[in-house]
mmCIF file of C-alpha atoms and ligand atoms in Angstrom:
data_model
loop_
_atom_site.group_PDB
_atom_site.id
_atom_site.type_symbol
_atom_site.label_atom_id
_atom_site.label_comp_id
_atom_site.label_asym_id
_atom_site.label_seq_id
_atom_site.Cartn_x
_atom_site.Cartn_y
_atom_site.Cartn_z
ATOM 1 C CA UNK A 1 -31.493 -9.352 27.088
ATOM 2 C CA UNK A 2 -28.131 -7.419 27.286
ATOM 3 C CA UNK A 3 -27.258 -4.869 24.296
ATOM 4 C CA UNK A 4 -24.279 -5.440 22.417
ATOM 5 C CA UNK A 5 -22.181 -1.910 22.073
ATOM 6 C CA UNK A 6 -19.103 -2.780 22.090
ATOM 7 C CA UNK A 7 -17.305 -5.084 19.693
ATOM 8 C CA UNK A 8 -13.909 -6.513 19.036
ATOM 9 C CA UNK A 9 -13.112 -8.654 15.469
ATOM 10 C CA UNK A 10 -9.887 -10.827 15.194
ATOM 11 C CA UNK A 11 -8.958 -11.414 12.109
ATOM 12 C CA UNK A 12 -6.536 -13.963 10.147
ATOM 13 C CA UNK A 13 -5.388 -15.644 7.334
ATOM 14 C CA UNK A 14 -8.874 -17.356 6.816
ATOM 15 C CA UNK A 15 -10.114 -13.396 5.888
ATOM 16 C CA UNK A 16 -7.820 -13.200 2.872
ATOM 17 C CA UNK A 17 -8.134 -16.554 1.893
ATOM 18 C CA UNK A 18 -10.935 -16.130 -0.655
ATOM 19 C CA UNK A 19 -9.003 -13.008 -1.481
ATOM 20 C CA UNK A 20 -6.274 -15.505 -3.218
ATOM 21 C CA UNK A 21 -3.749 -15.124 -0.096
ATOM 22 C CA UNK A 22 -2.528 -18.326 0.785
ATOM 23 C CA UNK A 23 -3.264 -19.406 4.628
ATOM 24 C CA UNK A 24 -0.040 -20.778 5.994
ATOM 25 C CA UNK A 25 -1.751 -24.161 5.931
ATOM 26 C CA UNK A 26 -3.091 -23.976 2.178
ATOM 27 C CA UNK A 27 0.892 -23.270 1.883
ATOM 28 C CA UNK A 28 1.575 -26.345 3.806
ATOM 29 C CA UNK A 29 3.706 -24.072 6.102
ATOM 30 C CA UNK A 30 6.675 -24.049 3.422
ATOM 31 C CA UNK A 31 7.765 -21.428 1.180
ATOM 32 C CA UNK A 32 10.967 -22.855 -1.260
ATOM 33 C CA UNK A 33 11.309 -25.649 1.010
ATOM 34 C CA UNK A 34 11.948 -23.567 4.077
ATOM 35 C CA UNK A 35 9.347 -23.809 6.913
ATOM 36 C CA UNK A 36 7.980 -20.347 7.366
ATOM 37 C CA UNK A 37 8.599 -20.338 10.803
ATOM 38 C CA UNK A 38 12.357 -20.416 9.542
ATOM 39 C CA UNK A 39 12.139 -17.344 7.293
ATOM 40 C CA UNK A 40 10.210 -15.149 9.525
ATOM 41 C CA UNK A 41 12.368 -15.329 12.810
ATOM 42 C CA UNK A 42 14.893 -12.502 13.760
ATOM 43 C CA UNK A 43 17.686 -15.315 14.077
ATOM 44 C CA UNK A 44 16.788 -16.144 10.078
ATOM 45 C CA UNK A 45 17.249 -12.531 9.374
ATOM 46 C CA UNK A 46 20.224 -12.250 10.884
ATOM 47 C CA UNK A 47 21.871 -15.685 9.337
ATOM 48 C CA UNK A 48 20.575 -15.021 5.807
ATOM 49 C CA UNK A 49 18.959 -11.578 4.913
ATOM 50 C CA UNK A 50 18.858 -11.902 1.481
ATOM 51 C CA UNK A 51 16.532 -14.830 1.624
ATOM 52 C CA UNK A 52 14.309 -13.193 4.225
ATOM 53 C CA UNK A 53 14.349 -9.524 2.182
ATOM 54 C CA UNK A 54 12.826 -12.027 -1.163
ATOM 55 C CA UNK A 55 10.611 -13.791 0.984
ATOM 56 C CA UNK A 56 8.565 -10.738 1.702
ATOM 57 C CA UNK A 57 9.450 -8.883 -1.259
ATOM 58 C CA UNK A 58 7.360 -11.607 -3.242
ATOM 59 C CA UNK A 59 4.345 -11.221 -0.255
ATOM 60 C CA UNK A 60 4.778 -7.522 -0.810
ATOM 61 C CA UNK A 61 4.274 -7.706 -4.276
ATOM 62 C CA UNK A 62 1.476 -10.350 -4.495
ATOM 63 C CA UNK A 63 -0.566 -8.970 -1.861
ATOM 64 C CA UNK A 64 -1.304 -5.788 -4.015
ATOM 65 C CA UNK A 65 -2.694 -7.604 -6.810
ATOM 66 C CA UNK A 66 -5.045 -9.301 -4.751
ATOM 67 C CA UNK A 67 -8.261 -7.473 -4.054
ATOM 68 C CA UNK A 68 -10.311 -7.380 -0.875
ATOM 69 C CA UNK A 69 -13.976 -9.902 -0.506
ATOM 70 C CA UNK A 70 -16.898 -10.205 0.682
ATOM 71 C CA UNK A 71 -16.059 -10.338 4.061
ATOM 72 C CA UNK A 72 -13.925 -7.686 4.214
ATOM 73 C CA UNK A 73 -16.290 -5.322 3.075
ATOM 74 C CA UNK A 74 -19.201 -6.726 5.160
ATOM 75 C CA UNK A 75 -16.493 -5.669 7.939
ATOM 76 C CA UNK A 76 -15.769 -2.263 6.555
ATOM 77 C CA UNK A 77 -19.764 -2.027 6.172
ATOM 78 C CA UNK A 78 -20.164 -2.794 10.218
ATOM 79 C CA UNK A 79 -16.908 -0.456 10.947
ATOM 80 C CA UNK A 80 -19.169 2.409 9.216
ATOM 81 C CA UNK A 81 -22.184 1.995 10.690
ATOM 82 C CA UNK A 82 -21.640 0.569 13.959
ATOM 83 C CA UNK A 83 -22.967 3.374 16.416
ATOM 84 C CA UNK A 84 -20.533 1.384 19.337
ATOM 85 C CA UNK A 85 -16.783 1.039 19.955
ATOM 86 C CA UNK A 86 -15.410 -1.337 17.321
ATOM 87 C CA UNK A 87 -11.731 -2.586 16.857
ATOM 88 C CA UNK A 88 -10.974 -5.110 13.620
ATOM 89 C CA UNK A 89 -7.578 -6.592 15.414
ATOM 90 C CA UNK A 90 -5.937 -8.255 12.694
ATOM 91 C CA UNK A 91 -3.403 -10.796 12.517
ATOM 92 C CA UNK A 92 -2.950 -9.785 8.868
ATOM 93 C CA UNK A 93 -0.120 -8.168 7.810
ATOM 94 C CA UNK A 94 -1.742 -7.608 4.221
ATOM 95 C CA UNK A 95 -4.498 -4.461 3.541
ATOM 96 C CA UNK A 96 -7.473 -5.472 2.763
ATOM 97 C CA UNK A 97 -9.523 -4.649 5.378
ATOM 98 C CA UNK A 98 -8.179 -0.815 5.066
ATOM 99 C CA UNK A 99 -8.564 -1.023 1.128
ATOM 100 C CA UNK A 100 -12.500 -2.287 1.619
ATOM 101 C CA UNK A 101 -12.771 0.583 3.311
ATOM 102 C CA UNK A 102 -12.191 0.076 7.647
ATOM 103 C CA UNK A 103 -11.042 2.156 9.138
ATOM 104 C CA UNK A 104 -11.010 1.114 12.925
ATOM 105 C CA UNK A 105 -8.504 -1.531 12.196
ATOM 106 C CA UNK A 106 -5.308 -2.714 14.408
ATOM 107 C CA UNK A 107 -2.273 -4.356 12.332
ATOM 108 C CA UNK A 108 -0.719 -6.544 15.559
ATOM 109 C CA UNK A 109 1.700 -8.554 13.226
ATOM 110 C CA UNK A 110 2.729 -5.601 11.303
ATOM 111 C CA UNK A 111 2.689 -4.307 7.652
ATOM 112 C CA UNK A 112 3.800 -5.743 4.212
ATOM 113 C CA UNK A 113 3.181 -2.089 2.845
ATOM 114 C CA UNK A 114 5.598 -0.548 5.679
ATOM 115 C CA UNK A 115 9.393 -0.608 6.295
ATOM 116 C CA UNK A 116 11.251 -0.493 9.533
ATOM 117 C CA UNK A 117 14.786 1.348 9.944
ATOM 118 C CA UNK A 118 15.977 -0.533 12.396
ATOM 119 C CA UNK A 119 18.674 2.310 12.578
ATOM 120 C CA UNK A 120 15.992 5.753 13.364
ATOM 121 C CA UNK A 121 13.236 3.667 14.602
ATOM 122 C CA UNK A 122 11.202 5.214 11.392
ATOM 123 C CA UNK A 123 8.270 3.505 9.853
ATOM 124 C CA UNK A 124 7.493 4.536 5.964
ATOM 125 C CA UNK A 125 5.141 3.458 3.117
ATOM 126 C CA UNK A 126 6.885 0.462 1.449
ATOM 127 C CA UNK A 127 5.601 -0.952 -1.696
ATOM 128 C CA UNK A 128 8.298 -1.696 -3.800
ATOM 129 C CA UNK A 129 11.127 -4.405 -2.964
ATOM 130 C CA UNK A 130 13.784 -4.018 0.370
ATOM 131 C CA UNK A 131 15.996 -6.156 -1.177
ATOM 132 C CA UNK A 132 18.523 -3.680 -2.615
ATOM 133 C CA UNK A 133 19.137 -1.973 0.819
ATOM 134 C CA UNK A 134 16.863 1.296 0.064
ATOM 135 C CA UNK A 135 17.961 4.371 1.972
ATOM 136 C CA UNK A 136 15.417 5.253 4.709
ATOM 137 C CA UNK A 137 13.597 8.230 3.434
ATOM 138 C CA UNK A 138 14.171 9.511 6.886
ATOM 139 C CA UNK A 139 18.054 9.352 7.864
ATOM 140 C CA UNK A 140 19.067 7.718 4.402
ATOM 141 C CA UNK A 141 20.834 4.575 6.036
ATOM 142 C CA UNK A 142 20.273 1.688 4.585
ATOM 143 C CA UNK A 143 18.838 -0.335 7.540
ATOM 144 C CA UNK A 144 15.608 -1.209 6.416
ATOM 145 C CA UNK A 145 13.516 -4.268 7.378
ATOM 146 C CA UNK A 146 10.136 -5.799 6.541
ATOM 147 C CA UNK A 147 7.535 -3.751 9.437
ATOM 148 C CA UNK A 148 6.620 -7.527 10.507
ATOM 149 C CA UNK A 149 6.482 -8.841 13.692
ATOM 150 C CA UNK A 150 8.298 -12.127 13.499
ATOM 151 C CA UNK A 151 8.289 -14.900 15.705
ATOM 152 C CA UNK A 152 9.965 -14.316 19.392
ATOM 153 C CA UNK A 153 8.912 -10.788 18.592
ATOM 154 C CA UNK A 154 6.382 -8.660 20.495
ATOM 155 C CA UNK A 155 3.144 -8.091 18.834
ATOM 156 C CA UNK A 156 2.345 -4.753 18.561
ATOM 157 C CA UNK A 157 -0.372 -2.238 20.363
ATOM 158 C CA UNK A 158 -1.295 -4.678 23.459
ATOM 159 C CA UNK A 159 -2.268 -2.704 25.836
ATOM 160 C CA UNK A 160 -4.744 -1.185 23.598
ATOM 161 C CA UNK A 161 -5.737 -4.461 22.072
ATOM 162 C CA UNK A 162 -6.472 -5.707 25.693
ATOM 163 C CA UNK A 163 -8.005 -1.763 26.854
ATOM 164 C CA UNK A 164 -10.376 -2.659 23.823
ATOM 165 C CA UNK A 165 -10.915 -6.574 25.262
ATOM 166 C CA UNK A 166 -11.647 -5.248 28.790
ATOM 167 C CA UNK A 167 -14.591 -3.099 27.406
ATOM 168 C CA UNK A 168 -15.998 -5.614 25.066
ATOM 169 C CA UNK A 169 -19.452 -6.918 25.034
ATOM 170 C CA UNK A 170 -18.615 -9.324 22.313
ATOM 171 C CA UNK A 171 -15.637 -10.594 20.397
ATOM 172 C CA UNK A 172 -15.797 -12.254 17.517
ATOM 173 C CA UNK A 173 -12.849 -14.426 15.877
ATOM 174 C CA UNK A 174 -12.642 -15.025 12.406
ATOM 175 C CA UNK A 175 -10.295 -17.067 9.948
ATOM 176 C CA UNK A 176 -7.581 -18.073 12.687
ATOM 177 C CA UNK A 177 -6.211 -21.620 13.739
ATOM 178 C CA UNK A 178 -6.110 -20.492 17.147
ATOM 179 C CA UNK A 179 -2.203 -21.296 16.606
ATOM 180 C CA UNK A 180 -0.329 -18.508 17.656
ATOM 181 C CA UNK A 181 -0.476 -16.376 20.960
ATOM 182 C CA UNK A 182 -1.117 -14.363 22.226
ATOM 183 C CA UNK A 183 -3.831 -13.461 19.771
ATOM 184 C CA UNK A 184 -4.961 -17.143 20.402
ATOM 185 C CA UNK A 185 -5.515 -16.622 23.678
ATOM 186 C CA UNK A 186 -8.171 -13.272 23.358
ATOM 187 C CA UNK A 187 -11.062 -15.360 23.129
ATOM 188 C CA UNK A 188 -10.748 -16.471 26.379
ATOM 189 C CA UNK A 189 -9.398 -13.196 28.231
ATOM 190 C CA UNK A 190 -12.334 -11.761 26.604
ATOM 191 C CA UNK A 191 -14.697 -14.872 27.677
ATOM 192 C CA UNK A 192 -13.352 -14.070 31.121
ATOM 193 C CA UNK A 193 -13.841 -10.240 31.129
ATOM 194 C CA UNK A 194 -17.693 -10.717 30.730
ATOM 195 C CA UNK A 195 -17.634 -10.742 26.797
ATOM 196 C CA UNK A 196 -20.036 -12.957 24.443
ATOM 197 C CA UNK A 197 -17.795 -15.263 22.210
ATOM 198 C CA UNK A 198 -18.208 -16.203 18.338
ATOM 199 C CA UNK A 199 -16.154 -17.699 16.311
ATOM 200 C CA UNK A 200 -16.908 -17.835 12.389
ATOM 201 C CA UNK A 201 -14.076 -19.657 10.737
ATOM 202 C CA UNK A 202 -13.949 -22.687 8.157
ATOM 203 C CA UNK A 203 -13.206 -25.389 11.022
ATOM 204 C CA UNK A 204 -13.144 -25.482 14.277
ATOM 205 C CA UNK A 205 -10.196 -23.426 15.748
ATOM 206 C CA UNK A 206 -7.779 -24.518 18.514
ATOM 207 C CA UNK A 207 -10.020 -22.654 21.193
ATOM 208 C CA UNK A 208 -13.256 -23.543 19.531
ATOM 209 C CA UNK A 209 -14.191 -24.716 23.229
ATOM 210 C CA UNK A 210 -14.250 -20.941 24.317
ATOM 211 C CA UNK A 211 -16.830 -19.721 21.996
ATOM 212 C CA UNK A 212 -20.378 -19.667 22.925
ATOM 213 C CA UNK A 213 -21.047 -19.909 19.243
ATOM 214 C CA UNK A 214 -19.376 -21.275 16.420
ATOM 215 C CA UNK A 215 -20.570 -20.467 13.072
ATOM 216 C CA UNK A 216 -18.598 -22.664 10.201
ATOM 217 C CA UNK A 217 -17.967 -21.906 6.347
ATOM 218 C CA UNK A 218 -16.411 -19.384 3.942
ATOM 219 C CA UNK A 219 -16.007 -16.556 5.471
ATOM 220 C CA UNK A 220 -17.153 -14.548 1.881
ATOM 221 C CA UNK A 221 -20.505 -16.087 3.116
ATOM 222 C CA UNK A 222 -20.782 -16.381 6.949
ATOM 223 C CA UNK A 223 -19.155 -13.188 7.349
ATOM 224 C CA UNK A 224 -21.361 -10.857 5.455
ATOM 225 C CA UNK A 225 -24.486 -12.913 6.717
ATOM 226 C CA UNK A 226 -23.258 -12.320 10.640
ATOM 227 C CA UNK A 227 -22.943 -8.734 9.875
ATOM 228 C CA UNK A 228 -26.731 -8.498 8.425
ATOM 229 C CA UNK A 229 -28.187 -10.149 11.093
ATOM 230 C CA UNK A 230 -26.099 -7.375 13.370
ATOM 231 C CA UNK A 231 -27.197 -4.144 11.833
ATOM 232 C CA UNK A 232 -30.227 -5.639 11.198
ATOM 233 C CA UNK A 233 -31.133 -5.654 14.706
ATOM 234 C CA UNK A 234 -29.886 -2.331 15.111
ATOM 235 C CA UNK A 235 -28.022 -2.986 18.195
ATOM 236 C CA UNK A 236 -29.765 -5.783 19.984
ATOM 237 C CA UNK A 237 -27.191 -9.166 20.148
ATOM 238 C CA UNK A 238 -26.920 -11.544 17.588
ATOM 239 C CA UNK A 239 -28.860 -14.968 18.701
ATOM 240 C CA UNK A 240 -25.891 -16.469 20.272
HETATM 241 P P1 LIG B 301 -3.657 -19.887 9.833
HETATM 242 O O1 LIG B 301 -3.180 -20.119 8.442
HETATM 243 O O2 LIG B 301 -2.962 -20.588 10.947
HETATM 244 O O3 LIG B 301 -5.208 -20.309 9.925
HETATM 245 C C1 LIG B 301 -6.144 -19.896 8.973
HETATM 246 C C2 LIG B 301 -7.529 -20.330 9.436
HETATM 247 O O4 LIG B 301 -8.469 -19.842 8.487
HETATM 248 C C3 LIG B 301 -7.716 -21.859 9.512
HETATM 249 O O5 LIG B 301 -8.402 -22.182 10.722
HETATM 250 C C4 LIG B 301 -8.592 -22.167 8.294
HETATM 251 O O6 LIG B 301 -9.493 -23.224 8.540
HETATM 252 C C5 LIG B 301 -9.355 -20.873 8.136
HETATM 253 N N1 LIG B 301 -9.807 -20.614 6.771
HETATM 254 C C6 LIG B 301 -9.199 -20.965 5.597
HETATM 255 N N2 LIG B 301 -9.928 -20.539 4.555
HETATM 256 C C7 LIG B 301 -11.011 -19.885 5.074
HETATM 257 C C8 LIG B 301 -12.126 -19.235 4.499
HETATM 258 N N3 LIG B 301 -12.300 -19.141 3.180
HETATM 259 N N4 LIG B 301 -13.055 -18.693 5.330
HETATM 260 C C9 LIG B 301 -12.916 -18.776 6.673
HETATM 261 N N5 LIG B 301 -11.871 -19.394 7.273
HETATM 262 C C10 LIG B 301 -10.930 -19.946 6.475
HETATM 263 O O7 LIG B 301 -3.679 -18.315 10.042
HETATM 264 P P2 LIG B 301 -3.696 -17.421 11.361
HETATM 265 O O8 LIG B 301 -4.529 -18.065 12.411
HETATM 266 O O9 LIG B 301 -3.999 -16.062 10.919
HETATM 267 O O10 LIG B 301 -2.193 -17.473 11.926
HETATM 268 C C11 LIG B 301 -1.039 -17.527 11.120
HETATM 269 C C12 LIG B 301 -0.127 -16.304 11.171
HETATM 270 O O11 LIG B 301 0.376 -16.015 9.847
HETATM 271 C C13 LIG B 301 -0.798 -15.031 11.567
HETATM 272 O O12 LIG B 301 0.107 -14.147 12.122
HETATM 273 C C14 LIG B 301 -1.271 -14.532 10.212
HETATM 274 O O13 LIG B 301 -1.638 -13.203 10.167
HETATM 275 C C15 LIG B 301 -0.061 -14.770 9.352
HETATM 276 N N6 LIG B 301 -0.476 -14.834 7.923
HETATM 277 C C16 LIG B 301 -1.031 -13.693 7.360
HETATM 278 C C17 LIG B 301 -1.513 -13.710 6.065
HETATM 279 C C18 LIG B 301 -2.144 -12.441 5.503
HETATM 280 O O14 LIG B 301 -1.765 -11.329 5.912
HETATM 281 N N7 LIG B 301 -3.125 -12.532 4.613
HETATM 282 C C19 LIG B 301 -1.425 -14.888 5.308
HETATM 283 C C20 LIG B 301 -0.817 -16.032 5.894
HETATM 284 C C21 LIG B 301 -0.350 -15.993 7.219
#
């Protein structure tokens, strides 16, 4: 039987959801009538900052009176005590797998909690709102943006994201469609590398096909069960 020792999570929406963040789906993909898509692009920046500043200042502002679940601290549980190389990639841009208490976690889509001066390159703490043109604590201009990777945008950290992929013995995919790439797409590099593949999500995802396993419900539930059954075996594989 091969030993599992090295593990890589992706994480999405589906995570929060319990968590009272809205999925873009439970949102029907609209925010005030604008598709999301159409709020978080560089172009919609660009044509209409205002709108785009109060789009996330309202995300900003929710997301810290939301509070992290089950599942996120089942993950900060296996982040302590996992004797392997772990890395929680998250597709999250809110911070509830660092307020649970992980610490080996990747943002790839950015921060709410961090702005961007898109004049000194700069990335600071952000909690309050962006849309009265702070001055970057840094060079005090007033050229600060949401720290989000938008669509047409580059995801951040890749090369470690797919360093981590090459080396992984299992990845595991939880609470993502499958929607957007190249996140979308890890199950299968990984698949490909060598890795075992489990997906725990509500549904199936787009790439359900490229899971071994697919484990489906709440992730408040399936998530802290999966992680028993891990440390439980104290290293040996999960029954895949
Ligand atoms: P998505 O909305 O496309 O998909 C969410 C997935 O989670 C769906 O497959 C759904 O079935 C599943 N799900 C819903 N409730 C669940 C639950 N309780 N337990 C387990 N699974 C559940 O989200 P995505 O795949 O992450 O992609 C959308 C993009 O938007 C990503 O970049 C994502 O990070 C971003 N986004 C982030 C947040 C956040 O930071 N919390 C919220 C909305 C969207």
């Amino acid at each position: 039987m091969n030993r599992i020792r090295n593990i890589v999570i992706l994480t999405g929406a589906g995570i929060s959801a319990e968590s009272g963040i809205d999925t873009f789906r439970d949102g029907g993909g609209l925010w005030e009538k604008h598709r999301v898509e159409d709020v978080a692009t560089p172009e919609a920046f660009a044509r209409d900052p205002n709108l785009v500043l109060r789009f996330y200042d309202m995300r900003r502002e929710a997301i810290q009176q939301k509070e992290p679940n089950a599942a996120h601290v089942a993950l900060a549980e296996l982040d302590a005590r996992w004797p392997g190389d772990l890395l929680i990639v998250t597709q999250n841009v809110d911070d509830l797998h660092e307020r649970a208490g992980a610490r080996r976690v990747l943002h790839m889509h950015g921060e709410h909690l961090n702005a961007w001066c898109t004049a000194c390159d700069a990335r600071s703490r952000w909690t309050g709102p962006l849309i009265d043109r702070p001055e970057c604590p840094r060079c005090g201009g007033r050229a600060l943006r949401p720290d989000i990777v938008w669509f047409g945008e580059m995801p951040y950290r890749m090369g470690e994201i797919y360093g981590a992929l090459r080396g992984a013995d299992l990845f595991v995919s939880i609470g993502t469609s499958g929607a957007v790439y190249p996140a979308a797409g890890f199950v299968r590099d990984a698949r490909e590398l060598g890795a075992r593949t489990l997906e725990l999500n509500l549904e199936r995802s787009q790439g359900s096909g490229w899971f071994h396993e697919t484990r489906l419900g709440p992730a408040g539930e399936i998530v802290p069960a999966w992680v028993e059954e891990l440390l439980g075996g104290a290293g040996d594989p999960p029954p895949l």
